[in-house]
PDB file of C-alpha atoms in Angstrom:
ATOM      1  CA  LYS A   1     137.762  53.847  83.490  1.00 83.00           C
ATOM      2  CA  LYS A   2     141.255  53.789  84.995  1.00 85.00           C
ATOM      3  CA  MET A   3     141.354  50.003  84.940  1.00 86.00           C
ATOM      4  CA  SER A   4     140.202  49.964  81.326  1.00 90.00           C
ATOM      5  CA  ASN A   5     142.919  52.447  80.376  1.00 92.00           C
ATOM      6  CA  MET A   6     145.493  50.356  82.223  1.00 92.00           C
ATOM      7  CA  GLN A   7     144.342  47.233  80.395  1.00 93.00           C
ATOM      8  CA  ASP A   8     144.729  49.096  77.098  1.00 94.00           C
ATOM      9  CA  ARG A   9     148.235  50.079  78.204  1.00 94.00           C
ATOM     10  CA  LEU A  10     149.037  46.426  78.896  1.00 95.00           C
ATOM     11  CA  ILE A  11     147.962  45.516  75.368  1.00 95.00           C
ATOM     12  CA  GLU A  12     150.250  48.222  73.958  1.00 95.00           C
ATOM     13  CA  LEU A  13     153.143  47.039  76.102  1.00 96.00           C
ATOM     14  CA  ASN A  14     152.613  43.416  75.066  1.00 95.00           C
ATOM     15  CA  ALA A  15     152.617  44.384  71.401  1.00 95.00           C
ATOM     16  CA  GLU A  16     155.806  46.389  71.847  1.00 95.00           C
ATOM     17  CA  ILE A  17     157.501  43.585  73.765  1.00 95.00           C
ATOM     18  CA  GLU A  18     156.645  41.193  70.916  1.00 95.00           C
ATOM     19  CA  ARG A  19     158.045  43.688  68.412  1.00 95.00           C
ATOM     20  CA  VAL A  20     161.282  43.972  70.397  1.00 95.00           C
ATOM     21  CA  ILE A  21     161.641  40.208  70.731  1.00 93.00           C
ATOM     22  CA  SER A  22     161.217  39.691  66.995  1.00 94.00           C
ATOM     23  CA  CYS A  23     163.611  42.518  66.080  1.00 93.00           C
ATOM     24  CA  SER A  24     166.992  41.348  64.781  1.00 92.00           C
ATOM     25  CA  GLN A  25     168.797  44.662  65.350  1.00 93.00           C
ATOM     26  CA  ASN A  26     170.714  45.517  68.519  1.00 93.00           C
ATOM     27  CA  GLU A  27     169.228  49.040  68.712  1.00 95.00           C
ATOM     28  CA  ILE A  28     165.570  49.876  68.314  1.00 94.00           C
ATOM     29  CA  PHE A  29     163.433  53.008  68.337  1.00 95.00           C
ATOM     30  CA  SER A  30     160.302  53.205  70.457  1.00 94.00           C
ATOM     31  CA  ASP A  31     157.916  55.918  71.608  1.00 93.00           C
ATOM     32  CA  ILE A  32     155.769  53.820  73.909  1.00 91.00           C
ATOM     33  CA  LEU A  33     157.612  54.561  77.170  1.00 90.00           C
ATOM     34  CA  HIS A  34     158.036  58.324  77.074  1.00 86.00           C
ATOM     35  CA  GLY A  35     155.659  59.429  74.339  1.00 86.00           C
ATOM     36  CA  ALA A  36     158.556  60.530  72.150  1.00 92.00           C
ATOM     37  CA  ARG A  37     160.673  58.490  69.799  1.00 93.00           C
ATOM     38  CA  GLN A  38     163.832  57.295  71.523  1.00 94.00           C
ATOM     39  CA  ARG A  39     166.606  54.890  70.716  1.00 95.00           C
ATOM     40  CA  PHE A  40     167.220  51.953  73.039  1.00 95.00           C
ATOM     41  CA  THR A  41     169.311  48.859  72.991  1.00 95.00           C
ATOM     42  CA  LYS A  42     167.138  45.840  72.473  1.00 95.00           C
ATOM     43  CA  LEU A  43     167.916  44.491  75.950  1.00 95.00           C
ATOM     44  CA  GLU A  44     167.323  47.847  77.666  1.00 96.00           C
ATOM     45  CA  LEU A  45     163.983  48.424  75.952  1.00 96.00           C
ATOM     46  CA  LYS A  46     162.793  44.904  76.673  1.00 95.00           C
ATOM     47  CA  ARG A  47     163.684  45.309  80.362  1.00 96.00           C
ATOM     48  CA  LYS A  48     161.989  48.720  80.625  1.00 96.00           C
ATOM     49  CA  LEU A  49     158.881  47.451  78.864  1.00 96.00           C
ATOM     50  CA  GLN A  50     158.708  44.453  81.180  1.00 96.00           C
ATOM     51  CA  ASP A  51     159.127  46.733  84.218  1.00 96.00           C
ATOM     52  CA  GLU A  52     156.319  48.973  82.983  1.00 95.00           C
ATOM     53  CA  HIS A  53     154.202  45.892  82.275  1.00 96.00           C
ATOM     54  CA  MET A  54     154.715  44.672  85.852  1.00 96.00           C
ATOM     55  CA  LYS A  55     153.812  48.105  87.278  1.00 95.00           C
ATOM     56  CA  CYS A  56     150.569  48.088  85.305  1.00 95.00           C
ATOM     57  CA  TRP A  57     149.691  44.599  86.555  1.00 94.00           C
ATOM     58  CA  MET A  58     150.438  45.656  90.137  1.00 94.00           C
ATOM     59  CA  LYS A  59     148.155  48.697  89.830  1.00 93.00           C
ATOM     60  CA  ILE A  60     145.341  46.584  88.427  1.00 92.00           C
ATOM     61  CA  SER A  61     145.857  44.041  91.225  1.00 93.00           C
ATOM     62  CA  GLN A  62     145.708  46.791  93.847  1.00 93.00           C
ATOM     63  CA  TRP A  63     142.519  48.212  92.335  1.00 91.00           C
ATOM     64  CA  ARG A  64     140.913  44.768  92.250  1.00 90.00           C
ATOM     65  CA  ALA A  65     141.931  44.124  95.867  1.00 93.00           C
ATOM     66  CA  GLY A  66     140.388  47.466  96.784  1.00 91.00           C
ATOM     67  CA  ILE A  67     137.139  46.524  95.056  1.00 89.00           C
ATOM     68  CA  ILE A  68     137.064  43.186  96.892  1.00 90.00           C
ATOM     69  CA  ASN A  69     137.680  44.951 100.215  1.00 92.00           C
ATOM     70  CA  MET A  70     134.886  47.427  99.488  1.00 91.00           C
ATOM     71  CA  ASP A  71     132.531  44.542  98.726  1.00 89.00           C
ATOM     72  CA  ARG A  72     133.425  42.966 102.074  1.00 88.00           C
ATOM     73  CA  GLU A  73     132.869  46.280 103.851  1.00 92.00           C
ATOM     74  CA  ILE A  74     129.484  46.671 102.161  1.00 92.00           C
ATOM     75  CA  VAL A  75     128.418  43.236 103.405  1.00 88.00           C
ATOM     76  CA  GLY A  76     129.496  44.211 106.934  1.00 89.00           C
ATOM     77  CA  ILE A  77     127.698  47.555 106.717  1.00 93.00           C
ATOM     78  CA  GLU A  78     124.533  45.888 105.464  1.00 92.00           C
ATOM     79  CA  ALA A  79     124.683  43.480 108.419  1.00 90.00           C
ATOM     80  CA  ASP A  80     125.124  46.439 110.787  1.00 92.00           C
ATOM     81  CA  ILE A  81     122.137  48.202 109.217  1.00 94.00           C
ATOM     82  CA  ASP A  82     119.986  45.098 109.695  1.00 92.00           C
ATOM     83  CA  THR A  83     121.104  44.812 113.333  1.00 93.00           C
ATOM     84  CA  HIS A  84     120.441  48.483 114.025  1.00 95.00           C
ATOM     85  CA  GLN A  85     117.085  48.341 112.259  1.00 94.00           C
ATOM     86  CA  THR A  86     116.063  45.366 114.419  1.00 93.00           C
ATOM     87  CA  ARG A  87     117.109  47.211 117.592  1.00 94.00           C
ATOM     88  CA  LEU A  88     115.279  50.341 116.487  1.00 95.00           C
ATOM     89  CA  ASN A  89     112.099  48.368 115.822  1.00 94.00           C
ATOM     90  CA  GLU A  90     112.377  46.732 119.259  1.00 94.00           C
ATOM     91  CA  ARG A  91     112.805  50.124 120.923  1.00 95.00           C
ATOM     92  CA  LYS A  92     109.871  51.586 119.003  1.00 94.00           C
ATOM     93  CA  ALA A  93     107.722  48.670 120.128  1.00 93.00           C
ATOM     94  CA  ALA A  94     108.881  49.103 123.722  1.00 93.00           C
ATOM     95  CA  LEU A  95     108.142  52.846 123.608  1.00 94.00           C
ATOM     96  CA  LEU A  96     104.703  52.208 122.137  1.00 92.00           C
ATOM     97  CA  GLN A  97     103.979  49.672 124.872  1.00 90.00           C
ATOM     98  CA  PHE A  98     105.252  52.127 127.538  1.00 90.00           C
ATOM     99  CA  ASP A  99     103.051  54.931 126.160  1.00 90.00           C
ATOM    100  CA  ARG A 100      99.985  52.644 126.336  1.00 88.00           C
ATOM    101  CA  GLN A 101     100.450  52.081 130.077  1.00 83.00           C
TER     102      GLN A 101
END
């Protein structure tokens, strides 16, 4: 859900960056950064939008890296479970054999 929201935010930021680039005025109003309409210089708004865009990409990258790390951990845990299950089965067999003697 968070990643989806962040991707939506990236789309909004891209659209606003395109709007700023195509604007011929030196000052421009925008409400995308702070949720309230504010006046910015074209250069300032473009820079702030690009900074916000980069922060969003970094968050998404961190989340994806976390998912990849979790997948790797799961593979390791599954291997540990298999190893422990094998050992447990061997011990059960040894106990059963001991009890038969």
